[in-house]
GROMACS .gro file of C-alpha atoms in nm:
model
  465
    1MET     CA    1  -2.823  -1.052   0.397
    2ALA     CA    2  -2.562  -1.219   0.177
    3ASP     CA    3  -2.197  -1.180   0.261
    4SER     CA    4  -2.104  -0.962  -0.034
    5ALA     CA    5  -2.073  -0.593  -0.103
    6GLN     CA    6  -2.264  -0.640  -0.427
    7ASN     CA    7  -2.614  -0.662  -0.277
    8ALA     CA    8  -2.862  -0.399  -0.381
    9PRO     CA    9  -3.018  -0.192  -0.103
   10GLU     CA   10  -3.359  -0.306   0.013
   11THR     CA   11  -3.517   0.036  -0.033
   12ALA     CA   12  -3.405   0.308  -0.270
   13PRO     CA   13  -3.321   0.639  -0.104
   14GLU     CA   14  -3.462   0.970  -0.211
   15PRO     CA   15  -3.291   1.119  -0.520
   16VAL     CA   16  -2.996   1.335  -0.431
   17THR     CA   17  -2.883   1.633  -0.637
   18GLU     CA   18  -2.561   1.546  -0.818
   19PRO     CA   19  -2.275   1.776  -0.717
   20THR     CA   20  -2.112   1.969  -1.000
   21ILE     CA   21  -1.748   1.873  -1.046
   22THR     CA   22  -1.514   2.084  -1.256
   23VAL     CA   23  -1.214   1.953  -1.448
   24SER     CA   24  -0.994   2.166  -1.223
   25GLN     CA   25  -1.137   2.000  -0.911
   26ARG     CA   26  -1.075   1.653  -1.052
   27ARG     CA   27  -0.717   1.734  -1.143
   28ARG     CA   28  -0.643   1.903  -0.811
   29ALA     CA   29  -0.789   1.611  -0.615
   30ALA     CA   30  -0.605   1.351  -0.823
   31THR     CA   31  -0.274   1.538  -0.788
   32ALA     CA   32  -0.320   1.578  -0.412
   33ALA     CA   33  -0.404   1.207  -0.373
   34ALA     CA   34  -0.093   1.108  -0.570
   35LEU     CA   35   0.127   1.341  -0.366
   36ALA     CA   36  -0.021   1.219  -0.038
   37SER     CA   37   0.044   0.858  -0.135
   38SER     CA   38   0.398   0.933  -0.255
   39VAL     CA   39   0.515   1.111   0.058
   40GLU     CA   40   0.351   0.859   0.291
   41TRP     CA   41   0.516   0.567   0.113
   42TYR     CA   42   0.848   0.750   0.100
   43ASP     CA   43   0.842   0.780   0.478
   44TYR     CA   44   0.736   0.417   0.514
   45PHE     CA   45   0.999   0.278   0.272
   46VAL     CA   46   1.282   0.482   0.420
   47PHE     CA   47   1.235   0.274   0.735
   48GLY     CA   48   1.251  -0.049   0.533
   49ILE     CA   49   1.582   0.048   0.371
   50ALA     CA   50   1.725   0.150   0.707
   51ALA     CA   51   1.604  -0.181   0.855
   52ALA     CA   52   1.809  -0.368   0.595
   53LEU     CA   53   2.120  -0.149   0.611
   54VAL     CA   54   2.136   0.044   0.940
   55PHE     CA   55   1.912  -0.052   1.231
   56GLY     CA   56   2.058  -0.397   1.289
   57LYS     CA   57   2.390  -0.230   1.373
   58THR     CA   58   2.273   0.091   1.543
   59PHE     CA   59   1.964  -0.016   1.740
   60PHE     CA   60   2.003  -0.395   1.773
   61PRO     CA   61   2.378  -0.459   1.813
   62THR     CA   62   2.467  -0.827   1.841
   63ALA     CA   63   2.762  -1.051   1.764
   64ASN     CA   64   2.548  -1.245   1.515
   65ALA     CA   65   2.473  -1.039   1.201
   66ALA     CA   66   2.169  -1.251   1.111
   67ALA     CA   67   2.019  -1.199   1.458
   68GLY     CA   68   2.059  -0.822   1.423
   69VAL     CA   69   1.889  -0.823   1.084
   70LEU     CA   70   1.606  -1.042   1.218
   71ALA     CA   71   1.547  -0.799   1.505
   72SER     CA   72   1.555  -0.507   1.263
   73PHE     CA   73   1.308  -0.671   1.024
   74ALA     CA   74   1.084  -0.763   1.319
   75THR     CA   75   1.067  -0.391   1.400
   76PHE     CA   76   0.987  -0.329   1.035
   77ALA     CA   77   0.702  -0.582   1.061
   78VAL     CA   78   0.558  -0.410   1.369
   79GLY     CA   79   0.447  -0.124   1.147
   80PHE     CA   80   0.234  -0.365   0.946
   81LEU     CA   81   0.065  -0.496   1.259
   82ALA     CA   82  -0.051  -0.141   1.331
   83ARG     CA   83  -0.184  -0.080   0.981
   84PRO     CA   84  -0.524  -0.250   1.034
   85LEU     CA   85  -0.573  -0.034   1.342
   86GLY     CA   86  -0.507   0.275   1.131
   87GLY     CA   87  -0.747   0.143   0.868
   88ILE     CA   88  -1.020   0.077   1.126
   89ILE     CA   89  -0.990   0.417   1.295
   90ALA     CA   90  -0.961   0.610   0.970
   91GLY     CA   91  -1.226   0.401   0.798
   92SER     CA   92  -1.483   0.471   1.066
   93LEU     CA   93  -1.401   0.842   1.075
   94GLY     CA   94  -1.369   0.867   0.697
   95ASP     CA   95  -1.706   0.705   0.631
   96LYS     CA   96  -1.878   0.921   0.895
   97ARG     CA   97  -1.689   1.253   0.882
   98GLY     CA   98  -1.535   1.268   0.537
   99ARG     CA   99  -1.231   1.149   0.342
  100LYS     CA  100  -1.028   1.470   0.345
  101PRO     CA  101  -0.987   1.546   0.718
  102VAL     CA  102  -0.881   1.189   0.793
  103LEU     CA  103  -0.627   1.191   0.509
  104VAL     CA  104  -0.481   1.519   0.634
  105MET     CA  105  -0.450   1.373   0.985
  106ALA     CA  106  -0.273   1.062   0.851
  107ILE     CA  107  -0.019   1.266   0.654
  108ALA     CA  108   0.063   1.487   0.952
  109LEU     CA  109   0.103   1.183   1.179
  110MET     CA  110   0.342   1.014   0.937
  111GLY     CA  111   0.554   1.327   0.894
  112ALA     CA  112   0.590   1.371   1.269
  113ALA     CA  113   0.684   1.005   1.335
  114THR     CA  114   0.942   0.993   1.054
  115THR     CA  115   1.109   1.315   1.165
  116LEU     CA  116   1.135   1.188   1.523
  117ILE     CA  117   1.304   0.866   1.403
  118GLY     CA  118   1.564   1.084   1.234
  119LEU     CA  119   1.631   1.253   1.568
  120LEU     CA  120   1.632   0.936   1.780
  121PRO     CA  121   1.955   0.851   1.970
  122THR     CA  122   2.095   0.503   1.905
  123TYR     CA  123   2.154   0.207   2.139
  124ASP     CA  124   2.507   0.322   2.219
  125THR     CA  125   2.369   0.653   2.350
  126ILE     CA  126   2.055   0.565   2.549
  127GLY     CA  127   2.066   0.185   2.564
  128ILE     CA  128   1.752  -0.028   2.554
  129ALA     CA  129   1.531   0.283   2.537
  130ALA     CA  130   1.648   0.337   2.176
  131PRO     CA  131   1.494   0.022   2.020
  132ILE     CA  132   1.182   0.060   2.237
  133ILE     CA  133   1.119   0.415   2.112
  134LEU     CA  134   1.202   0.303   1.757
  135VAL     CA  135   0.933   0.034   1.779
  136LEU     CA  136   0.679   0.283   1.914
  137LEU     CA  137   0.749   0.530   1.633
  138ARG     CA  138   0.722   0.247   1.381
  139LEU     CA  139   0.380   0.167   1.527
  140VAL     CA  140   0.279   0.529   1.467
  141GLN     CA  141   0.402   0.502   1.107
  142GLY     CA  142   0.191   0.188   1.066
  143VAL     CA  143  -0.122   0.358   1.196
  144ALA     CA  144  -0.059   0.655   0.966
  145VAL     CA  145  -0.009   0.454   0.648
  146GLY     CA  146  -0.305   0.232   0.737
  147ALA     CA  147  -0.517   0.546   0.758
  148GLN     CA  148  -0.368   0.709   0.449
  149TRP     CA  149  -0.423   0.453   0.175
  150GLY     CA  150  -0.802   0.444   0.193
  151GLY     CA  151  -0.831   0.822   0.204
  152ALA     CA  152  -0.596   0.885  -0.088
  153MET     CA  153  -0.753   0.604  -0.292
  154LEU     CA  154  -1.105   0.738  -0.237
  155LEU     CA  155  -1.002   1.097  -0.302
  156ALA     CA  156  -0.885   0.988  -0.648
  157THR     CA  157  -1.149   0.729  -0.742
  158GLU     CA  158  -1.448   0.923  -0.609
  159TYR     CA  159  -1.347   1.225  -0.816
  160ALA     CA  160  -1.287   1.011  -1.127
  161PRO     CA  161  -1.499   1.078  -1.439
  162PRO     CA  162  -1.713   0.789  -1.571
  163GLY     CA  163  -1.512   0.503  -1.717
  164LYS     CA  164  -1.180   0.621  -1.571
  165ARG     CA  165  -1.190   0.500  -1.212
  166GLY     CA  166  -0.908   0.253  -1.273
  167LEU     CA  167  -0.684   0.517  -1.427
  168TYR     CA  168  -0.752   0.770  -1.150
  169GLY     CA  169  -0.700   0.505  -0.883
  170SER     CA  170  -0.364   0.418  -1.035
  171LEU     CA  171  -0.241   0.771  -0.960
  172VAL     CA  172  -0.252   0.676  -0.592
  173GLN     CA  173  -0.082   0.344  -0.667
  174LEU     CA  174   0.200   0.539  -0.834
  175GLY     CA  175   0.285   0.662  -0.487
  176VAL     CA  176   0.453   0.327  -0.417
  177PRO     CA  177   0.717   0.338  -0.696
  178ILE     CA  178   0.757   0.714  -0.646
  179GLY     CA  179   0.812   0.653  -0.275
  180VAL     CA  180   1.065   0.378  -0.351
  181VAL     CA  181   1.252   0.599  -0.599
  182LEU     CA  182   1.261   0.891  -0.357
  183ALA     CA  183   1.366   0.676  -0.060
  184ASN     CA  184   1.645   0.504  -0.254
  185THR     CA  185   1.759   0.832  -0.408
  186VAL     CA  186   1.782   1.014  -0.076
  187PHE     CA  187   1.968   0.719   0.080
  188LEU     CA  188   2.211   0.715  -0.213
  189ILE     CA  189   2.270   1.089  -0.177
  190ALA     CA  190   2.323   1.050   0.197
  191ALA     CA  191   2.578   0.775   0.133
  192GLN     CA  192   2.764   0.997  -0.117
  193VAL     CA  193   2.779   1.317   0.088
  194ALA     CA  194   2.924   1.143   0.393
  195PRO     CA  195   3.236   0.926   0.428
  196PRO     CA  196   3.158   0.554   0.478
  197SER     CA  197   3.259   0.579   0.842
  198ASP     CA  198   2.995   0.849   0.901
  199PHE     CA  199   2.703   0.674   0.731
  200LEU     CA  200   2.608   0.475   1.040
  201THR     CA  201   2.685   0.772   1.264
  202TRP     CA  202   2.466   1.047   1.117
  203ALA     CA  203   2.414   1.031   0.738
  204TRP     CA  204   2.138   0.768   0.763
  205ARG     CA  205   1.927   1.027   0.949
  206ILE     CA  206   1.899   1.261   0.649
  207PRO     CA  207   1.623   1.062   0.470
  208PHE     CA  208   1.413   1.062   0.788
  209LEU     CA  209   1.453   1.434   0.858
  210VAL     CA  210   1.315   1.506   0.511
  211GLY     CA  211   0.986   1.380   0.653
  212ILE     CA  212   0.919   1.720   0.811
  213LEU     CA  213   0.831   1.852   0.463
  214VAL     CA  214   0.527   1.622   0.466
  215LEU     CA  215   0.358   1.858   0.711
  216ALA     CA  216   0.345   2.125   0.439
  217LEU     CA  217   0.145   1.890   0.217
  218ALA     CA  218  -0.101   1.825   0.499
  219TRP     CA  219  -0.161   2.198   0.532
  220TYR     CA  220  -0.211   2.236   0.153
  221MET     CA  221  -0.470   1.959   0.140
  222HIS     CA  222  -0.655   2.103   0.438
  223VAL     CA  223  -0.685   2.442   0.267
  224LYS     CA  224  -0.721   2.359  -0.104
  225ILE     CA  225  -0.905   2.026  -0.146
  226ASP     CA  226  -1.282   1.979  -0.121
  227GLU     CA  227  -1.460   1.671   0.011
  228THR     CA  228  -1.530   1.403  -0.251
  229PRO     CA  229  -1.865   1.416  -0.437
  230GLU     CA  230  -1.948   1.052  -0.363
  231TYR     CA  231  -1.905   1.106   0.009
  232ARG     CA  232  -2.134   1.408  -0.009
  233ARG     CA  233  -2.394   1.198  -0.191
  234ALA     CA  234  -2.361   0.914   0.059
  235GLU     CA  235  -2.389   1.160   0.349
  236ALA     CA  236  -2.708   1.302   0.200
  237LYS     CA  237  -2.855   0.953   0.152
  238LEU     CA  238  -2.783   0.859   0.510
  239ALA     CA  239  -2.946   1.176   0.635
  240ALA     CA  240  -3.252   1.117   0.412
  241GLU     CA  241  -3.290   0.764   0.547
  242GLU     CA  242  -3.246   0.888   0.907
  243ARG     CA  243  -2.957   0.649   0.965
  244GLY     CA  244  -2.668   0.891   0.933
  245ARG     CA  245  -2.424   0.926   1.216
  246GLY     CA  246  -2.565   0.655   1.438
  247LYS     CA  247  -2.460   0.361   1.220
  248SER     CA  248  -2.109   0.222   1.250
  249PRO     CA  249  -1.944   0.147   0.912
  250LEU     CA  250  -1.709  -0.099   1.086
  251ARG     CA  251  -2.000  -0.289   1.242
  252GLU     CA  252  -2.178  -0.304   0.905
  253VAL     CA  253  -1.866  -0.429   0.727
  254LEU     CA  254  -1.788  -0.696   0.987
  255ARG     CA  255  -2.150  -0.808   1.013
  256HIS     CA  256  -2.240  -0.830   0.644
  257HIS     CA  257  -1.923  -0.807   0.434
  258LYS     CA  258  -1.637  -0.973   0.621
  259GLY     CA  259  -1.611  -1.241   0.352
  260THR     CA  260  -1.552  -0.971   0.090
  261VAL     CA  261  -1.290  -0.808   0.315
  262LEU     CA  262  -1.104  -1.137   0.363
  263LEU     CA  263  -1.115  -1.220  -0.009
  264ALA     CA  264  -0.987  -0.873  -0.094
  265GLY     CA  265  -0.698  -0.921   0.148
  266GLY     CA  266  -0.625  -1.269   0.016
  267SER     CA  267  -0.627  -1.150  -0.344
  268PHE     CA  268  -0.348  -0.900  -0.277
  269MET     CA  269  -0.135  -1.107  -0.041
  270VAL     CA  270   0.121  -1.229  -0.295
  271ASN     CA  271   0.168  -0.880  -0.432
  272THR     CA  272   0.251  -0.711  -0.105
  273ALA     CA  273   0.473  -1.000   0.015
  274THR     CA  274   0.676  -1.022  -0.307
  275PHE     CA  275   0.709  -0.646  -0.319
  276TYR     CA  276   0.872  -0.627   0.025
  277ILE     CA  277   1.086  -0.930  -0.049
  278LEU     CA  278   1.225  -0.751  -0.355
  279LEU     CA  279   1.250  -0.414  -0.183
  280ASN     CA  280   1.395  -0.507   0.157
  281GLY     CA  281   1.462  -0.881   0.180
  282VAL     CA  282   1.667  -0.897  -0.139
  283LEU     CA  283   1.858  -0.584  -0.037
  284ASP     CA  284   1.983  -0.766   0.273
  285TYR     CA  285   2.032  -1.096   0.086
  286ALA     CA  286   2.228  -0.945  -0.203
  287THR     CA  287   2.460  -0.740   0.018
  288ARG     CA  288   2.510  -0.980   0.310
  289HIS     CA  289   2.498  -1.323   0.138
  290LEU     CA  290   2.592  -1.255  -0.225
  291GLY     CA  291   2.850  -0.982  -0.162
  292MET     CA  292   2.693  -0.730  -0.400
  293SER     CA  293   2.754  -0.359  -0.351
  294ARG     CA  294   2.497  -0.170  -0.144
  295THR     CA  295   2.504   0.123  -0.386
  296THR     CA  296   2.464  -0.107  -0.689
  297VAL     CA  297   2.158  -0.279  -0.544
  298LEU     CA  298   1.999   0.052  -0.444
  299VAL     CA  299   2.053   0.196  -0.793
  300ALA     CA  300   1.907  -0.116  -0.956
  301THR     CA  301   1.600  -0.096  -0.729
  302LEU     CA  302   1.561   0.272  -0.812
  303LEU     CA  303   1.570   0.213  -1.188
  304ILE     CA  304   1.323  -0.077  -1.169
  305SER     CA  305   1.084   0.131  -0.959
  306THR     CA  306   1.102   0.410  -1.216
  307LEU     CA  307   0.977   0.170  -1.483
  308GLN     CA  308   0.676   0.096  -1.262
  309LEU     CA  309   0.562   0.453  -1.323
  310ALA     CA  310   0.461   0.343  -1.673
  311ILE     CA  311   0.339  -0.009  -1.594
  312ILE     CA  312   0.090   0.085  -1.321
  313PRO     CA  313  -0.122   0.340  -1.512
  314LEU     CA  314  -0.116   0.126  -1.829
  315SER     CA  315  -0.252  -0.178  -1.648
  316ALA     CA  316  -0.511   0.038  -1.470
  317LYS     CA  317  -0.625   0.196  -1.795
  318LEU     CA  318  -0.657  -0.148  -1.953
  319SER     CA  319  -0.867  -0.260  -1.656
  320ASP     CA  320  -1.113   0.021  -1.734
  321ARG     CA  321  -1.167  -0.148  -2.072
  322ILE     CA  322  -1.155  -0.523  -2.011
  323GLY     CA  323  -1.216  -0.560  -1.635
  324ARG     CA  324  -1.015  -0.545  -1.314
  325LEU     CA  325  -1.007  -0.916  -1.237
  326LYS     CA  326  -0.869  -1.020  -1.575
  327ILE     CA  327  -0.566  -0.794  -1.529
  328TYR     CA  328  -0.536  -0.889  -1.163
  329THR     CA  329  -0.536  -1.262  -1.239
  330PHE     CA  330  -0.272  -1.227  -1.509
  331GLY     CA  331  -0.039  -1.044  -1.270
  332ALA     CA  332  -0.082  -1.296  -0.986
  333ALA     CA  333  -0.024  -1.591  -1.218
  334GLY     CA  334   0.288  -1.423  -1.353
  335VAL     CA  335   0.432  -1.380  -1.003
  336ALA     CA  336   0.377  -1.751  -0.932
  337LEU     CA  337   0.545  -1.863  -1.255
  338TRP     CA  338   0.841  -1.626  -1.213
  339ALA     CA  339   0.915  -1.701  -0.845
  340ILE     CA  340   1.170  -1.980  -0.910
  341PRO     CA  341   1.348  -1.827  -1.215
  342MET     CA  342   1.369  -1.496  -1.028
  343PHE     CA  343   1.582  -1.632  -0.743
  344LEU     CA  344   1.787  -1.854  -0.973
  345LEU     CA  345   1.894  -1.536  -1.152
  346ILE     CA  346   1.947  -1.337  -0.832
  347ASP     CA  347   2.170  -1.614  -0.693
  348THR     CA  348   2.420  -1.561  -0.975
  349ALA     CA  349   2.516  -1.227  -0.812
  350SER     CA  350   2.547  -1.091  -1.166
  351LEU     CA  351   2.418  -0.735  -1.188
  352PRO     CA  352   2.254  -0.773  -1.535
  353LEU     CA  353   2.077  -1.095  -1.427
  354PHE     CA  354   1.982  -0.938  -1.093
  355VAL     CA  355   1.818  -0.652  -1.283
  356VAL     CA  356   1.632  -0.891  -1.516
  357ALA     CA  357   1.508  -1.099  -1.222
  358SER     CA  358   1.386  -0.798  -1.026
  359PHE     CA  359   1.238  -0.620  -1.327
  360VAL     CA  360   1.024  -0.911  -1.446
  361GLY     CA  361   0.903  -0.972  -1.091
  362SER     CA  362   0.821  -0.603  -1.051
  363LEU     CA  363   0.647  -0.605  -1.390
  364PHE     CA  364   0.393  -0.861  -1.273
  365LEU     CA  365   0.350  -0.677  -0.942
  366GLY     CA  366   0.281  -0.352  -1.128
  367ILE     CA  367   0.024  -0.523  -1.351
  368MET     CA  368  -0.162  -0.631  -1.036
  369TYR     CA  369  -0.114  -0.304  -0.851
  370GLY     CA  370  -0.251  -0.074  -1.123
  371PRO     CA  371  -0.621  -0.171  -1.098
  372GLN     CA  372  -0.613  -0.261  -0.727
  373ALA     CA  373  -0.738   0.075  -0.593
  374ALA     CA  374  -1.042   0.080  -0.823
  375LEU     CA  375  -1.108  -0.289  -0.758
  376PHE     CA  376  -1.119  -0.245  -0.382
  377ALA     CA  377  -1.325   0.074  -0.409
  378GLU     CA  378  -1.586  -0.106  -0.620
  379LEU     CA  379  -1.627  -0.389  -0.372
  380PHE     CA  380  -1.808  -0.164  -0.124
  381THR     CA  381  -2.078   0.103  -0.131
  382ALA     CA  382  -1.980   0.463  -0.056
  383GLU     CA  383  -2.124   0.452   0.297
  384MET     CA  384  -1.871   0.189   0.408
  385ARG     CA  385  -1.605   0.209   0.138
  386TYR     CA  386  -1.327   0.369   0.343
  387THR     CA  387  -1.364   0.103   0.614
  388GLY     CA  388  -1.408  -0.200   0.387
  389ALA     CA  389  -1.137  -0.118   0.132
  390SER     CA  390  -0.887  -0.019   0.404
  391LEU     CA  391  -0.943  -0.339   0.603
  392GLY     CA  392  -0.897  -0.558   0.296
  393TYR     CA  393  -0.577  -0.383   0.197
  394GLN     CA  394  -0.427  -0.377   0.547
  395ILE     CA  395  -0.505  -0.745   0.615
  396SER     CA  396  -0.300  -0.837   0.310
  397ALA     CA  397  -0.023  -0.602   0.427
  398VAL     CA  398   0.002  -0.768   0.769
  399VAL     CA  399  -0.017  -1.132   0.660
  400GLY     CA  400   0.175  -1.085   0.337
  401GLY     CA  401   0.402  -0.782   0.341
  402GLY     CA  402   0.495  -0.710   0.700
  403LEU     CA  403   0.634  -1.053   0.779
  404ALA     CA  404   0.779  -1.128   0.434
  405PRO     CA  405   1.138  -0.997   0.485
  406PHE     CA  406   1.149  -1.158   0.832
  407ILE     CA  407   1.022  -1.491   0.694
  408MET     CA  408   1.270  -1.466   0.407
  409VAL     CA  409   1.565  -1.438   0.648
  410LEU     CA  410   1.431  -1.728   0.855
  411LEU     CA  411   1.390  -1.946   0.545
  412LEU     CA  412   1.738  -1.864   0.416
  413GLU     CA  413   1.902  -1.930   0.753
  414SER     CA  414   1.713  -2.257   0.815
  415THR     CA  415   1.723  -2.409   0.463
  416GLY     CA  416   2.034  -2.253   0.313
  417THR     CA  417   1.862  -2.209  -0.025
  418SER     CA  418   1.667  -1.924  -0.184
  419MET     CA  419   1.431  -2.180  -0.341
  420SER     CA  420   1.250  -2.189  -0.006
  421VAL     CA  421   1.166  -1.820  -0.060
  422SER     CA  422   1.041  -1.899  -0.411
  423LEU     CA  423   0.809  -2.169  -0.271
  424TYR     CA  424   0.682  -1.923  -0.011
  425ILE     CA  425   0.590  -1.680  -0.290
  426ILE     CA  426   0.418  -1.957  -0.489
  427VAL     CA  427   0.202  -2.057  -0.191
  428LEU     CA  428   0.093  -1.696  -0.145
  429ALA     CA  429   0.020  -1.669  -0.518
  430LEU     CA  430  -0.210  -1.971  -0.501
  431ILE     CA  431  -0.398  -1.809  -0.210
  432SER     CA  432  -0.433  -1.489  -0.412
  433LEU     CA  433  -0.552  -1.670  -0.724
  434GLY     CA  434  -0.810  -1.862  -0.521
  435SER     CA  435  -0.937  -1.538  -0.365
  436ILE     CA  436  -0.957  -1.370  -0.705
  437GLY     CA  437  -1.156  -1.664  -0.840
  438LEU     CA  438  -1.409  -1.636  -0.556
  439LEU     CA  439  -1.440  -1.260  -0.609
  440ALA     CA  440  -1.509  -1.322  -0.977
  441LYS     CA  441  -1.777  -1.578  -0.892
  442ARG     CA  442  -1.944  -1.329  -0.656
  443ALA     CA  443  -1.935  -1.058  -0.920
  444ARG     CA  444  -2.102  -1.283  -1.179
  445ARG     CA  445  -2.367  -1.391  -0.929
  446ALA     CA  446  -2.439  -1.031  -0.830
  447ALA     CA  447  -2.459  -0.916  -1.193
  448GLN     CA  448  -2.720  -1.181  -1.267
  449SER     CA  449  -2.938  -1.111  -0.962
  450ILE     CA  450  -2.983  -0.734  -0.941
  451PRO     CA  451  -3.207  -0.499  -1.140
  452ASP     CA  452  -3.076  -0.311  -1.442
  453SER     CA  453  -3.154   0.016  -1.261
  454VAL     CA  454  -2.879  -0.048  -1.008
  455ASP     CA  455  -2.544   0.035  -1.163
  456ARG     CA  456  -2.275   0.019  -0.900
  457PRO     CA  457  -2.292  -0.346  -0.801
  458ARG     CA  458  -2.289  -0.449  -1.168
  459GLU     CA  459  -1.971  -0.257  -1.238
  460ALA     CA  460  -1.795  -0.367  -0.919
  461VAL     CA  461  -1.460  -0.534  -1.000
  462GLY     CA  462  -1.480  -0.386  -1.348
  463ASP     CA  463  -1.645  -0.668  -1.540
  464GLN     CA  464  -1.869  -0.413  -1.706
  465PRO     CA  465  -1.665  -0.093  -1.729
   0.00000   0.00000   0.00000
């Protein structure tokens, strides 16, 4: 069997009655998926902001400021190492037991971990136990977000009407800028309500304690949202073919589709790395190296993330018309070309130029991010989609995003120039462009080789919307 998710099945299953989906069900599912993504990413990004501004001083005290930040960002990266584990566990359960229950579990897990971080005593209070517990809770956050993305993405895309999978998938992707806006806003409010001397004492905890509200969303989804129609169809097919519960989606993905998983991860690597460089790495760089105000940088990041709320759905909608990979390639190429000008502008420490640099970089990231959920969903059949799409996404998060702020600090400390960070981004962009090119070649080959009666593989990656 070829190493691609585009292969047609050897034998056609018995026809399955199509579930009836109402407009109300579609809207409720899409809204729930967007909310789930938003609150999960809020919890995840709150940790990143605290890693840049707080944890180096409160959990990793050291005489060397750079060493404290490196330790803090290493803890931040630990969450990314756990994300594939969350994707594997949730993917297997989600492909065998359903999307909804796994998504509810992931949301509840994230809410509990984030709230506990907000209650955690610092190094001055309990010593070395403080950073150890912080790392463990970050691992739990990583497992939760690794489990969440696939479930929320499938809840939206598998409820999408024909021809609108990209647009519906982008509602989940909006969770990232919404999460960034919420995280930055709550941190700004916390900084305003408390005197500067109290920020490191207790005010930084406020954004984490908000995480307890996430548990209410988990309960709502458990009660109000139905399982996706595509999962119900896939479940019926598996039962009809007498394969059902005994077949491991993870084993199938790793045996027959690992090349597709690796290419999916490679295609998104530059996006996730550059995103965390702009969100967390630049926050540390601008405040510690360039002397810019913490509040100013947070406000600029908030405003830029707000603009992403328009860019992401527009690029996704366009991908429904002209193809996912065309939009994806344009965004990745833009990131590569902008990497050097972006840091030349940031290095001026001028607020207007800082905003221009970050906005243009975020623009290209948003263009890529919009169609990404639909693209990854279309790379795999429904029986193994949760597992395959989650693995691809989380691989890119570990290799690209999790280590990016840490690598950025190392590059700046060892080279003394931000151009080393620009070159790092360019190398990742070339890897992503190469992966996208191979995915496009596979899509063309699959479209030429399968019967006209088989629709899904021909529309994978959106070349024929």
